[in-house]
Tab-separated table of N, CA, C and O in Angstrom:
chain	number	residue	atom	x	y	z
N	1	MET	N	-2.305	15.840	-8.909
N	1	MET	CA	-2.104	14.598	-8.757
N	1	MET	C	-0.702	14.142	-8.643
N	1	MET	O	0.333	14.809	-9.099
N	2	ALA	N	-0.350	13.123	-7.755
N	2	ALA	CA	1.158	12.784	-7.493
N	2	ALA	C	1.091	11.271	-7.975
N	2	ALA	O	0.041	10.512	-7.538
N	3	ARG	N	2.312	10.848	-8.578
N	3	ARG	CA	2.607	9.371	-8.763
N	3	ARG	C	3.960	9.032	-8.478
N	3	ARG	O	5.001	9.565	-8.789
N	4	VAL	N	3.918	7.820	-7.691
N	4	VAL	CA	5.262	7.512	-7.535
N	4	VAL	C	5.366	5.874	-7.799
N	4	VAL	O	4.312	5.177	-7.509
N	5	CYS	N	6.667	5.561	-8.235
N	5	CYS	CA	6.753	4.064	-8.807
N	5	CYS	C	8.049	3.496	-8.211
N	5	CYS	O	9.055	4.319	-8.254
N	6	GLU	N	8.023	2.465	-7.669
N	6	GLU	CA	8.967	1.779	-6.883
N	6	GLU	C	9.248	0.501	-7.423
N	6	GLU	O	8.421	-0.235	-7.568
N	7	LYS	N	10.633	0.065	-7.537
N	7	LYS	CA	11.018	-1.260	-7.884
N	7	LYS	C	11.679	-1.736	-6.478
N	7	LYS	O	12.510	-1.326	-6.159
N	8	VAL	N	11.378	-2.881	-5.916
N	8	VAL	CA	11.663	-3.480	-4.704
N	8	VAL	C	11.946	-4.592	-4.814
N	8	VAL	O	11.263	-5.617	-5.408
N	9	ILE	N	13.119	-5.087	-4.504
N	9	ILE	CA	13.709	-6.613	-4.601
N	9	ILE	C	13.800	-7.069	-3.121
N	9	ILE	O	14.425	-6.530	-2.229
N	10	LEU	N	12.921	-8.209	-2.894
N	10	LEU	CA	12.790	-8.575	-1.524
N	10	LEU	C	13.402	-9.949	-1.561
N	10	LEU	O	13.195	-10.933	-2.213
N	11	SER	N	13.942	-10.253	-0.260
N	11	SER	CA	14.816	-11.484	-0.177
N	11	SER	C	13.750	-12.551	0.651
N	11	SER	O	13.818	-12.895	1.822
N	12	ALA	N	12.759	-12.780	-0.178
N	12	ALA	CA	11.401	-13.781	0.286
N	12	ALA	C	10.964	-14.013	-0.848
N	12	ALA	O	10.879	-13.559	-2.038
N	13	ASP	N	10.213	-15.418	-0.865
N	13	ASP	CA	9.640	-16.040	-1.801
N	13	ASP	C	8.459	-15.380	-2.008
N	13	ASP	O	7.728	-14.618	-1.144
N	14	ILE	N	7.792	-15.496	-3.393
N	14	ILE	CA	6.737	-14.633	-3.734
N	14	ILE	C	5.522	-15.006	-2.905
N	14	ILE	O	4.681	-14.007	-2.699
N	15	GLU	N	5.340	-16.231	-2.385
N	15	GLU	CA	4.160	-16.665	-1.746
N	15	GLU	C	4.076	-15.861	-0.380
N	15	GLU	O	3.207	-15.374	0.116
N	16	ARG	N	5.368	-15.786	0.113
N	16	ARG	CA	5.460	-15.143	1.633
N	16	ARG	C	5.206	-13.844	1.287
N	16	ARG	O	4.407	-13.075	2.270
N	17	VAL	N	5.808	-13.010	0.181
N	17	VAL	CA	5.437	-11.661	-0.038
N	17	VAL	C	4.006	-11.374	-0.203
N	17	VAL	O	3.172	-10.443	0.344
N	18	TRP	N	3.278	-12.283	-1.061
N	18	TRP	CA	1.814	-12.108	-1.452
N	18	TRP	C	1.019	-12.456	-0.165
N	18	TRP	O	-0.091	-11.551	0.285
N	19	GLU	N	1.380	-13.078	1.074
N	19	GLU	CA	0.677	-13.449	1.990
N	19	GLU	C	0.728	-11.976	3.120
N	19	GLU	O	-0.323	-11.592	3.557
N	20	LEU	N	1.722	-11.407	2.909
N	20	LEU	CA	2.172	-10.209	3.853
N	20	LEU	C	1.470	-9.146	3.092
N	20	LEU	O	0.739	-8.531	3.944
N	21	LEU	N	1.178	-9.155	2.225
N	21	LEU	CA	0.632	-7.944	1.264
N	21	LEU	C	-1.023	-8.108	1.475
N	21	LEU	O	-1.741	-6.959	1.684
N	22	THR	N	-1.331	-9.201	1.590
N	22	THR	CA	-3.051	-9.543	1.533
N	22	THR	C	-3.588	-9.982	2.733
N	22	THR	O	-4.725	-10.158	2.865
N	23	SER	N	-2.675	-9.852	3.751
N	23	SER	CA	-3.327	-10.345	4.956
N	23	SER	C	-3.436	-9.091	5.886
N	23	SER	O	-2.913	-8.504	6.872
N	24	TYR	N	-4.591	-8.307	5.313
N	24	TYR	CA	-4.952	-7.043	5.655
N	24	TYR	C	-5.029	-6.923	7.110
N	24	TYR	O	-4.660	-5.718	8.016
N	25	ASP	N	-5.614	-7.831	7.785
N	25	ASP	CA	-5.938	-7.899	9.420
N	25	ASP	C	-4.633	-8.045	10.093
N	25	ASP	O	-4.832	-7.839	11.340
N	26	LYS	N	-3.743	-8.448	9.461
N	26	LYS	CA	-2.343	-8.349	10.309
N	26	LYS	C	-1.422	-7.119	9.938
N	26	LYS	O	-0.391	-7.143	10.302
N	27	TYR	N	-1.873	-6.165	9.055
N	27	TYR	CA	-0.877	-4.981	8.943
N	27	TYR	C	-0.203	-4.309	9.970
N	27	TYR	O	0.844	-3.766	10.013
N	28	THR	N	-1.100	-4.254	10.995
N	28	THR	CA	-0.544	-3.629	12.256
N	28	THR	C	0.664	-4.347	12.789
N	28	THR	O	1.307	-3.766	13.662
N	29	LEU	N	0.656	-5.635	12.546
N	29	LEU	CA	2.003	-6.324	13.036
N	29	LEU	C	3.403	-5.976	12.764
N	29	LEU	O	4.361	-6.172	13.130
N	30	TRP	N	3.086	-5.448	11.500
N	30	TRP	CA	4.522	-4.918	10.686
N	30	TRP	C	4.502	-3.570	10.133
N	30	TRP	O	5.588	-3.132	9.882
N	31	ARG	N	3.367	-2.773	10.132
N	31	ARG	CA	3.559	-1.661	9.470
N	31	ARG	C	3.592	-0.565	10.685
N	31	ARG	O	2.495	-0.453	11.584
N	32	SER	N	4.597	0.110	10.740
N	32	SER	CA	4.950	1.187	11.856
N	32	SER	C	4.043	2.473	11.676
N	32	SER	O	3.882	2.989	12.786
N	33	ASP	N	3.221	2.742	10.544
N	33	ASP	CA	2.446	3.580	10.628
N	33	ASP	C	0.809	3.515	11.017
N	33	ASP	O	0.002	4.526	10.695
N	34	LEU	N	0.630	2.279	11.316
N	34	LEU	CA	-0.796	1.927	11.462
N	34	LEU	C	-1.133	1.717	12.906
N	34	LEU	O	-0.479	1.093	13.727
N	35	LYS	N	-2.255	2.198	13.542
N	35	LYS	CA	-2.862	1.785	14.721
N	35	LYS	C	-3.657	0.563	14.763
N	35	LYS	O	-3.929	-0.167	15.498
N	36	MET	N	-4.760	0.724	13.606
N	36	MET	CA	-5.743	-0.349	13.757
N	36	MET	C	-6.243	-0.367	12.169
N	36	MET	O	-5.910	0.366	11.199
N	37	VAL	N	-6.755	-1.601	11.854
N	37	VAL	CA	-7.226	-1.977	10.262
N	37	VAL	C	-8.374	-2.824	10.987
N	37	VAL	O	-8.655	-3.769	11.321
N	38	ASP	N	-9.525	-2.426	10.152
N	38	ASP	CA	-10.971	-3.197	10.296
N	38	ASP	C	-11.115	-3.614	9.003
N	38	ASP	O	-11.318	-2.934	7.878
N	39	VAL	N	-11.336	-4.906	8.850
N	39	VAL	CA	-11.628	-5.599	7.541
N	39	VAL	C	-13.221	-5.736	7.536
N	39	VAL	O	-13.896	-5.989	8.405
N	40	VAL	N	-13.703	-5.172	6.358
N	40	VAL	CA	-15.019	-4.991	6.105
N	40	VAL	C	-15.628	-5.714	5.098
N	40	VAL	O	-15.242	-5.150	3.829
N	41	GLY	N	-15.774	-6.994	4.997
N	41	GLY	CA	-16.057	-7.919	3.984
N	41	GLY	C	-14.957	-8.391	3.130
N	41	GLY	O	-13.771	-8.195	3.471
N	42	ASP	N	-15.118	-9.053	1.989
N	42	ASP	CA	-14.218	-9.307	1.257
N	42	ASP	C	-13.188	-8.286	0.459
N	42	ASP	O	-12.360	-8.717	-0.133
N	43	LYS	N	-14.159	-7.222	0.244
N	43	LYS	CA	-13.500	-6.148	-0.766
N	43	LYS	C	-13.051	-4.981	-0.113
N	43	LYS	O	-12.520	-4.088	-0.679
N	44	TYR	N	-13.326	-4.812	1.157
N	44	TYR	CA	-13.086	-3.392	1.831
N	44	TYR	C	-12.303	-3.604	3.184
N	44	TYR	O	-12.253	-4.696	3.883
N	45	PHE	N	-11.372	-2.661	3.435
N	45	PHE	CA	-10.904	-2.908	4.701
N	45	PHE	C	-10.437	-1.160	5.061
N	45	PHE	O	-10.275	-0.360	4.244
N	46	MET	N	-10.367	-0.957	6.379
N	46	MET	CA	-10.231	0.488	6.779
N	46	MET	C	-9.083	0.604	7.723
N	46	MET	O	-8.915	-0.104	8.345
N	47	GLU	N	-8.020	1.670	7.146
N	47	GLU	CA	-6.832	1.578	7.923
N	47	GLU	C	-6.918	2.771	8.989
N	47	GLU	O	-7.460	3.924	8.392
N	48	THR	N	-6.476	2.716	10.059
N	48	THR	CA	-6.234	4.133	10.960
N	48	THR	C	-4.928	4.177	11.288
N	48	THR	O	-4.186	3.277	12.062
N	49	SER	N	-4.446	5.349	10.937
N	49	SER	CA	-2.919	5.616	11.096
N	49	SER	C	-2.542	5.831	12.591
N	49	SER	O	-3.492	6.227	13.366
N	50	THR	N	-1.249	6.081	12.998
N	50	THR	CA	-0.725	6.136	14.068
N	50	THR	C	-1.508	7.379	14.860
N	50	THR	O	-1.415	8.101	15.988
N	51	ASP	N	-1.664	8.646	13.620
N	51	ASP	CA	-2.174	9.957	14.084
N	51	ASP	C	-3.605	10.129	13.753
N	51	ASP	O	-4.133	11.096	13.503
N	52	ASN	N	-4.205	8.880	13.759
N	52	ASN	CA	-5.903	8.814	13.806
N	52	ASN	C	-6.540	9.233	12.359
N	52	ASN	O	-7.441	9.616	12.411
N	53	LYS	N	-5.866	9.133	11.649
N	53	LYS	CA	-6.356	9.357	10.133
N	53	LYS	C	-6.952	8.032	9.483
N	53	LYS	O	-6.298	7.238	9.589
N	54	ARG	N	-8.031	8.243	9.043
N	54	ARG	CA	-8.681	7.058	8.410
N	54	ARG	C	-8.653	7.028	7.084
N	54	ARG	O	-8.894	7.972	6.468
N	55	LEU	N	-8.462	5.873	6.449
N	55	LEU	CA	-8.307	5.715	4.836
N	55	LEU	C	-9.055	4.347	4.596
N	55	LEU	O	-8.530	3.216	5.066
N	56	MET	N	-10.099	4.525	3.778
N	56	MET	CA	-10.908	3.308	3.380
N	56	MET	C	-10.435	2.751	1.875
N	56	MET	O	-9.903	3.628	0.900
N	57	PHE	N	-9.990	1.497	2.004
N	57	PHE	CA	-9.384	0.715	0.852
N	57	PHE	C	-10.703	-0.320	0.158
N	57	PHE	O	-11.390	-1.186	0.694
N	58	TYR	N	-10.532	-0.136	-1.189
N	58	TYR	CA	-11.159	-1.202	-1.794
N	58	TYR	C	-10.460	-2.069	-2.768
N	58	TYR	O	-9.614	-1.444	-3.438
N	59	ILE	N	-10.616	-3.499	-2.675
N	59	ILE	CA	-9.773	-4.259	-3.339
N	59	ILE	C	-10.530	-4.325	-4.994
N	59	ILE	O	-11.434	-4.972	-5.266
N	60	ILE	N	-9.518	-3.801	-5.808
N	60	ILE	CA	-10.024	-3.783	-7.290
N	60	ILE	C	-9.791	-5.259	-8.091
N	60	ILE	O	-10.894	-5.701	-8.727
N	61	ARG	N	-8.486	-5.682	-7.805
N	61	ARG	CA	-8.122	-6.714	-8.580
N	61	ARG	C	-6.872	-7.519	-7.796
N	61	ARG	O	-6.049	-6.869	-7.282
N	62	SER	N	-7.261	-9.032	-7.565
N	62	SER	CA	-6.312	-9.683	-6.810
N	62	SER	C	-6.240	-10.871	-7.550
N	62	SER	O	-6.814	-11.726	-7.544
N	63	GLU	N	-4.821	-11.052	-8.130
N	63	GLU	CA	-4.438	-12.175	-8.757
N	63	GLU	C	-3.206	-12.790	-7.890
N	63	GLU	O	-2.157	-12.210	-8.182
N	64	PRO	N	-3.447	-14.016	-7.244
N	64	PRO	CA	-2.588	-14.245	-6.246
N	64	PRO	C	-1.221	-14.599	-6.957
N	64	PRO	O	-0.760	-14.981	-8.095
N	65	CYS	N	-0.166	-13.833	-6.041
N	65	CYS	CA	1.294	-13.885	-6.419
N	65	CYS	C	1.781	-13.182	-7.792
N	65	CYS	O	2.711	-13.421	-8.252
N	66	SER	N	0.684	-12.292	-7.962
N	66	SER	CA	0.979	-11.464	-9.399
N	66	SER	C	0.671	-10.265	-9.386
N	66	SER	O	1.486	-9.460	-9.656
N	67	LEU	N	-0.778	-9.774	-8.882
N	67	LEU	CA	-1.169	-8.510	-9.179
N	67	LEU	C	-2.179	-8.005	-7.924
N	67	LEU	O	-3.004	-9.095	-7.846
N	68	LEU	N	-1.912	-6.709	-7.319
N	68	LEU	CA	-3.022	-6.449	-6.414
N	68	LEU	C	-3.056	-5.303	-6.699
N	68	LEU	O	-2.018	-4.193	-6.821
N	69	THR	N	-4.407	-4.523	-6.796
N	69	THR	CA	-4.684	-3.219	-7.012
N	69	THR	C	-5.784	-2.884	-6.185
N	69	THR	O	-6.718	-3.523	-6.007
N	70	LEU	N	-5.609	-1.663	-5.450
N	70	LEU	CA	-6.283	-1.119	-4.512
N	70	LEU	C	-6.620	0.505	-4.691
N	70	LEU	O	-5.992	1.075	-5.170
N	71	ASP	N	-8.060	0.656	-4.384
N	71	ASP	CA	-8.409	2.265	-4.526
N	71	ASP	C	-8.722	2.586	-3.042
N	71	ASP	O	-9.002	1.713	-2.358
N	72	PHE	N	-8.311	3.933	-2.791
N	72	PHE	CA	-8.560	4.168	-1.340
N	72	PHE	C	-8.887	5.759	-1.712
N	72	PHE	O	-8.741	6.392	-2.352
N	73	LYS	N	-9.460	6.001	-0.358
N	73	LYS	CA	-10.135	7.317	-0.367
N	73	LYS	C	-10.324	7.843	1.352
N	73	LYS	O	-10.795	6.785	2.157
N	74	ASN	N	-10.367	9.050	1.478
N	74	ASN	CA	-11.027	9.484	2.662
N	74	ASN	C	-11.542	10.890	2.497
N	74	ASN	O	-11.742	11.221	1.199
N	75	ASP	N	-12.031	11.885	3.161
N	75	ASP	CA	-12.417	13.167	3.001
N	75	ASP	C	-11.447	14.150	2.413
N	75	ASP	O	-11.961	15.128	1.890
N	76	ILE	N	-10.218	13.905	2.426
N	76	ILE	CA	-9.219	14.704	2.079
N	76	ILE	C	-8.601	14.094	0.608
N	76	ILE	O	-8.126	14.953	-0.191
N	77	LEU	N	-8.452	13.029	0.625
N	77	LEU	CA	-7.610	12.264	-0.502
N	77	LEU	C	-8.022	11.190	-1.026
N	77	LEU	O	-9.021	10.466	-0.565
N	78	SER	N	-7.495	10.791	-2.245
N	78	SER	CA	-8.258	9.507	-3.032
N	78	SER	C	-6.860	8.917	-3.882
N	78	SER	O	-6.059	9.813	-4.184
N	79	GLY	N	-6.843	7.775	-4.247
N	79	GLY	CA	-5.723	7.293	-4.997
N	79	GLY	C	-6.014	5.736	-5.282
N	79	GLY	O	-6.986	5.069	-4.968
N	80	SER	N	-4.995	5.119	-6.038
N	80	SER	CA	-4.882	3.753	-6.050
N	80	SER	C	-3.539	3.439	-5.775
N	80	SER	O	-2.410	4.148	-5.970
N	81	TRP	N	-3.320	2.059	-5.501
N	81	TRP	CA	-1.950	1.551	-5.223
N	81	TRP	C	-2.123	0.152	-6.093
N	81	TRP	O	-3.149	-0.756	-5.724
N	82	THR	N	-0.929	-0.085	-6.757
N	82	THR	CA	-0.880	-1.331	-7.400
N	82	THR	C	0.666	-1.897	-7.226
N	82	THR	O	1.474	-1.253	-7.291
N	83	GLY	N	0.462	-3.164	-7.263
N	83	GLY	CA	1.453	-4.156	-6.705
N	83	GLY	C	1.626	-5.102	-7.730
N	83	GLY	O	0.665	-5.976	-7.805
N	84	ARG	N	2.945	-5.273	-8.381
N	84	ARG	CA	3.129	-6.349	-9.487
N	84	ARG	C	4.026	-7.148	-8.836
N	84	ARG	O	5.274	-6.729	-8.742
N	85	LEU	N	4.104	-8.548	-8.805
N	85	LEU	CA	4.952	-9.210	-8.307
N	85	LEU	C	5.473	-10.316	-9.374
N	85	LEU	O	4.613	-10.631	-10.245
N	86	ARG	N	6.710	-10.610	-9.213
N	86	ARG	CA	7.494	-11.655	-10.270
N	86	ARG	C	8.595	-12.388	-9.362
N	86	ARG	O	9.152	-11.659	-8.556
N	87	LYS	N	8.526	-13.542	-9.604
N	87	LYS	CA	10.051	-14.374	-9.233
N	87	LYS	C	11.134	-13.946	-9.957
N	87	LYS	O	11.081	-13.866	-11.123
N	88	GLU	N	12.217	-13.689	-9.139
N	88	GLU	CA	13.479	-13.472	-9.742
N	88	GLU	C	14.562	-14.154	-9.217
N	88	GLU	O	15.081	-13.820	-7.766
N	89	ASN	N	14.850	-15.479	-9.350
N	89	ASN	CA	15.757	-16.577	-8.760
N	89	ASN	C	15.158	-16.783	-7.169
N	89	ASN	O	14.101	-17.275	-7.400
N	90	GLU	N	15.739	-16.681	-6.234
N	90	GLU	CA	15.224	-16.940	-5.054
N	90	GLU	C	14.633	-15.407	-4.300
N	90	GLU	O	14.053	-15.599	-3.279
N	91	LYS	N	14.556	-14.570	-4.942
N	91	LYS	CA	13.767	-13.455	-4.602
N	91	LYS	C	12.264	-12.877	-5.266
N	91	LYS	O	12.005	-13.628	-6.104
N	92	THR	N	11.874	-11.998	-4.898
N	92	THR	CA	10.659	-11.307	-5.354
N	92	THR	C	10.683	-9.935	-5.786
N	92	THR	O	11.218	-9.168	-4.883
N	93	VAL	N	10.508	-9.684	-6.852
N	93	VAL	CA	10.306	-8.384	-7.475
N	93	VAL	C	8.889	-7.727	-7.119
N	93	VAL	O	7.922	-8.499	-7.913
N	94	LEU	N	8.942	-6.830	-6.600
N	94	LEU	CA	7.628	-5.987	-6.418
N	94	LEU	C	7.625	-4.553	-6.967
N	94	LEU	O	8.538	-3.724	-6.671
N	95	ASP	N	6.747	-4.442	-7.888
N	95	ASP	CA	6.869	-3.200	-8.613
N	95	ASP	C	5.484	-2.412	-8.197
N	95	ASP	O	4.567	-2.852	-8.345
N	96	ILE	N	5.683	-1.301	-7.453
N	96	ILE	CA	4.533	-0.596	-7.065
N	96	ILE	C	4.376	0.797	-7.625
N	96	ILE	O	5.491	1.523	-8.047
N	97	THR	N	3.149	0.995	-8.024
N	97	THR	CA	2.624	2.213	-8.906
N	97	THR	C	1.568	2.801	-7.560
N	97	THR	O	0.520	2.192	-7.417
N	98	GLU	N	1.690	3.805	-7.206
N	98	GLU	CA	0.725	4.611	-6.415
N	98	GLU	C	0.579	6.162	-6.973
N	98	GLU	O	1.440	6.848	-7.185
N	99	GLU	N	-0.998	6.377	-6.899
N	99	GLU	CA	-1.146	7.555	-7.311
N	99	GLU	C	-1.982	8.071	-6.412
N	99	GLU	O	-2.915	7.657	-5.625
N	100	LEU	N	-2.114	9.570	-6.183
N	100	LEU	CA	-2.598	10.217	-4.981
N	100	LEU	C	-3.204	11.506	-5.466
N	100	LEU	O	-2.554	12.374	-6.225
N	101	TYR	N	-4.474	11.650	-5.196
N	101	TYR	CA	-5.082	12.974	-5.699
N	101	TYR	C	-5.525	13.643	-4.340
N	101	TYR	O	-5.920	12.982	-3.275
N	102	THR	N	-5.624	14.954	-4.125
N	102	THR	CA	-5.973	15.581	-2.829
N	102	THR	C	-7.275	16.546	-3.274
N	102	THR	O	-7.236	17.191	-4.517
N	103	LYS	N	-8.296	16.603	-2.435
N	103	LYS	CA	-9.540	17.156	-2.790
N	103	LYS	C	-9.226	18.741	-2.285
N	103	LYS	O	-10.136	19.617	-2.420
N	104	LYS	N	-8.144	18.954	-1.491
N	104	LYS	CA	-7.745	20.458	-0.925
N	104	LYS	C	-6.635	20.809	-1.906
N	104	LYS	O	-5.567	20.542	-1.780
N	105	TRP	N	-6.975	21.958	-2.398
N	105	TRP	CA	-5.830	22.652	-3.598
N	105	TRP	C	-4.705	23.076	-2.712
N	105	TRP	O	-3.762	22.995	-3.345
N	106	LEU	N	-4.820	23.385	-1.489
N	106	LEU	CA	-3.717	23.897	-0.641
N	106	LEU	C	-2.648	23.020	-0.295
N	106	LEU	O	-1.382	23.168	-0.096
N	107	LEU	N	-3.098	21.826	-0.459
N	107	LEU	CA	-2.440	20.515	-0.152
N	107	LEU	C	-1.465	19.895	-1.543
N	107	LEU	O	-0.779	19.136	-1.429
N	108	ARG	N	-1.889	20.245	-2.468
N	108	ARG	CA	-1.232	19.893	-3.860
N	108	ARG	C	0.025	20.067	-4.003
N	108	ARG	O	0.909	19.249	-4.530
N	109	PRO	N	0.684	21.203	-3.493
N	109	PRO	CA	2.331	21.285	-3.644
N	109	PRO	C	2.911	20.142	-2.709
N	109	PRO	O	4.338	20.041	-2.851
N	110	PHE	N	2.405	19.544	-1.755
N	110	PHE	CA	3.024	18.762	-0.815
N	110	PHE	C	2.971	17.378	-1.173
N	110	PHE	O	3.326	16.535	-0.446
N	111	ILE	N	1.747	17.054	-1.946
N	111	ILE	CA	1.528	15.467	-1.876
N	111	ILE	C	2.529	14.534	-2.717
N	111	ILE	O	2.695	13.637	-2.351
N	112	ASN	N	3.252	15.070	-3.642
N	112	ASN	CA	4.660	14.408	-4.079
N	112	ASN	C	5.571	13.839	-2.876
N	112	ASN	O	5.706	12.594	-2.907
N	113	GLY	N	5.825	14.692	-2.046
N	113	GLY	CA	6.750	14.465	-1.206
N	113	GLY	C	5.988	13.677	-0.158
N	113	GLY	O	7.052	12.591	0.598
N	114	TYR	N	4.746	13.799	0.233
N	114	TYR	CA	4.260	12.978	1.165
N	114	TYR	C	3.962	11.638	0.748
N	114	TYR	O	4.144	10.559	1.316
N	115	LEU	N	3.675	11.347	-0.578
N	115	LEU	CA	3.644	9.836	-1.169
N	115	LEU	C	4.979	9.425	-1.171
N	115	LEU	O	4.945	8.117	-0.890
N	116	LYS	N	6.023	10.052	-1.422
N	116	LYS	CA	7.402	9.325	-1.668
N	116	LYS	C	7.433	8.777	-0.021
N	116	LYS	O	8.158	7.803	0.269
N	117	LYS	N	7.347	9.678	1.042
N	117	LYS	CA	7.608	9.385	2.144
N	117	LYS	C	6.787	8.279	2.637
N	117	LYS	O	7.301	7.159	3.265
N	118	GLN	N	5.452	8.005	2.479
N	118	GLN	CA	4.584	7.095	2.765
N	118	GLN	C	5.030	5.635	2.207
N	118	GLN	O	5.196	4.717	2.960
N	119	GLN	N	5.522	5.664	0.878
N	119	GLN	CA	6.128	4.753	0.214
N	119	GLN	C	7.353	4.088	0.559
N	119	GLN	O	7.600	3.024	0.804
N	120	ALA	N	8.223	5.060	1.009
N	120	ALA	CA	9.345	4.733	1.667
N	120	ALA	C	9.364	3.870	3.066
N	120	ALA	O	9.890	2.768	3.429
N	121	VAL	N	8.246	4.355	3.791
N	121	VAL	CA	7.883	3.536	5.199
N	121	VAL	C	7.365	2.315	4.971
N	121	VAL	O	7.890	1.405	5.432
N	122	PHE	N	6.430	2.031	3.918
N	122	PHE	CA	5.845	1.077	3.455
N	122	PHE	C	6.876	-0.053	3.373
N	122	PHE	O	6.989	-1.145	3.798
N	123	ILE	N	8.069	0.263	2.277
N	123	ILE	CA	8.912	-0.568	1.864
N	123	ILE	C	9.811	-0.956	3.098
N	123	ILE	O	10.191	-2.427	3.003
N	124	GLU	N	10.274	-0.065	3.866
N	124	GLU	CA	11.166	-0.403	4.962
N	124	GLU	C	10.531	-1.316	6.002
N	124	GLU	O	11.121	-2.351	6.289
N	125	ASP	N	9.202	-1.059	6.234
N	125	ASP	CA	8.469	-1.760	7.087
N	125	ASP	C	8.320	-3.484	6.647
N	125	ASP	O	8.528	-4.201	7.130
N	126	MET	N	8.213	-3.386	5.090
N	126	MET	CA	7.881	-4.765	4.663
N	126	MET	C	9.239	-5.492	4.628
N	126	MET	O	9.221	-6.584	4.898
N	127	LYS	N	10.104	-4.734	4.251
N	127	LYS	CA	11.620	-5.421	4.248
N	127	LYS	C	11.792	-6.015	5.593
N	127	LYS	O	12.224	-7.083	6.018
N	128	ARG	N	11.682	-5.205	6.646
N	128	ARG	CA	11.724	-5.657	8.068
N	128	ARG	C	10.993	-6.929	8.483
N	128	ARG	O	11.459	-7.749	8.978
N	129	ALA	N	9.725	-6.905	7.875
N	129	ALA	CA	8.722	-8.047	8.423
N	129	ALA	C	9.236	-9.194	7.703
N	129	ALA	O	9.056	-10.509	8.090
N	130	LEU	N	9.920	-9.099	6.544
N	130	LEU	CA	10.330	-10.428	5.783
N	130	LEU	C	11.596	-10.952	6.152
N	130	LEU	O	12.138	-12.012	5.533
N	131	GLU	N	12.486	-10.418	7.035
N	131	GLU	CA	13.584	-10.712	7.717
N	131	GLU	C	13.750	-11.972	8.406
N	131	GLU	O	12.775	-12.237	8.668
């Protein structure tokens, strides 16, 4: 298992950050690592990466402008993503915790680095979208 925690300070109001995080059907407009997103009902969405890897997400908990928890999986990996938001002056603090498990033991030595890279891309894409 790999676990990455990041604290991000965003120069945007909390409502705008929340809207960006929860508009799953618009992820391809700002996320550089995605080719497609299919929203399947109120609780599920499927991401297809630019290298055609698919990942199914299930919305576990959604408390507007406060907390978003997602579980995800495909045939190789599974995990969870949690974002906690809070206002700080005119900015938004987003605390992200992501956990990743791989079903293939040969990949285990690499998942921590992979997860850190994915988190960095997500954060940079988010900052750019909020400019």
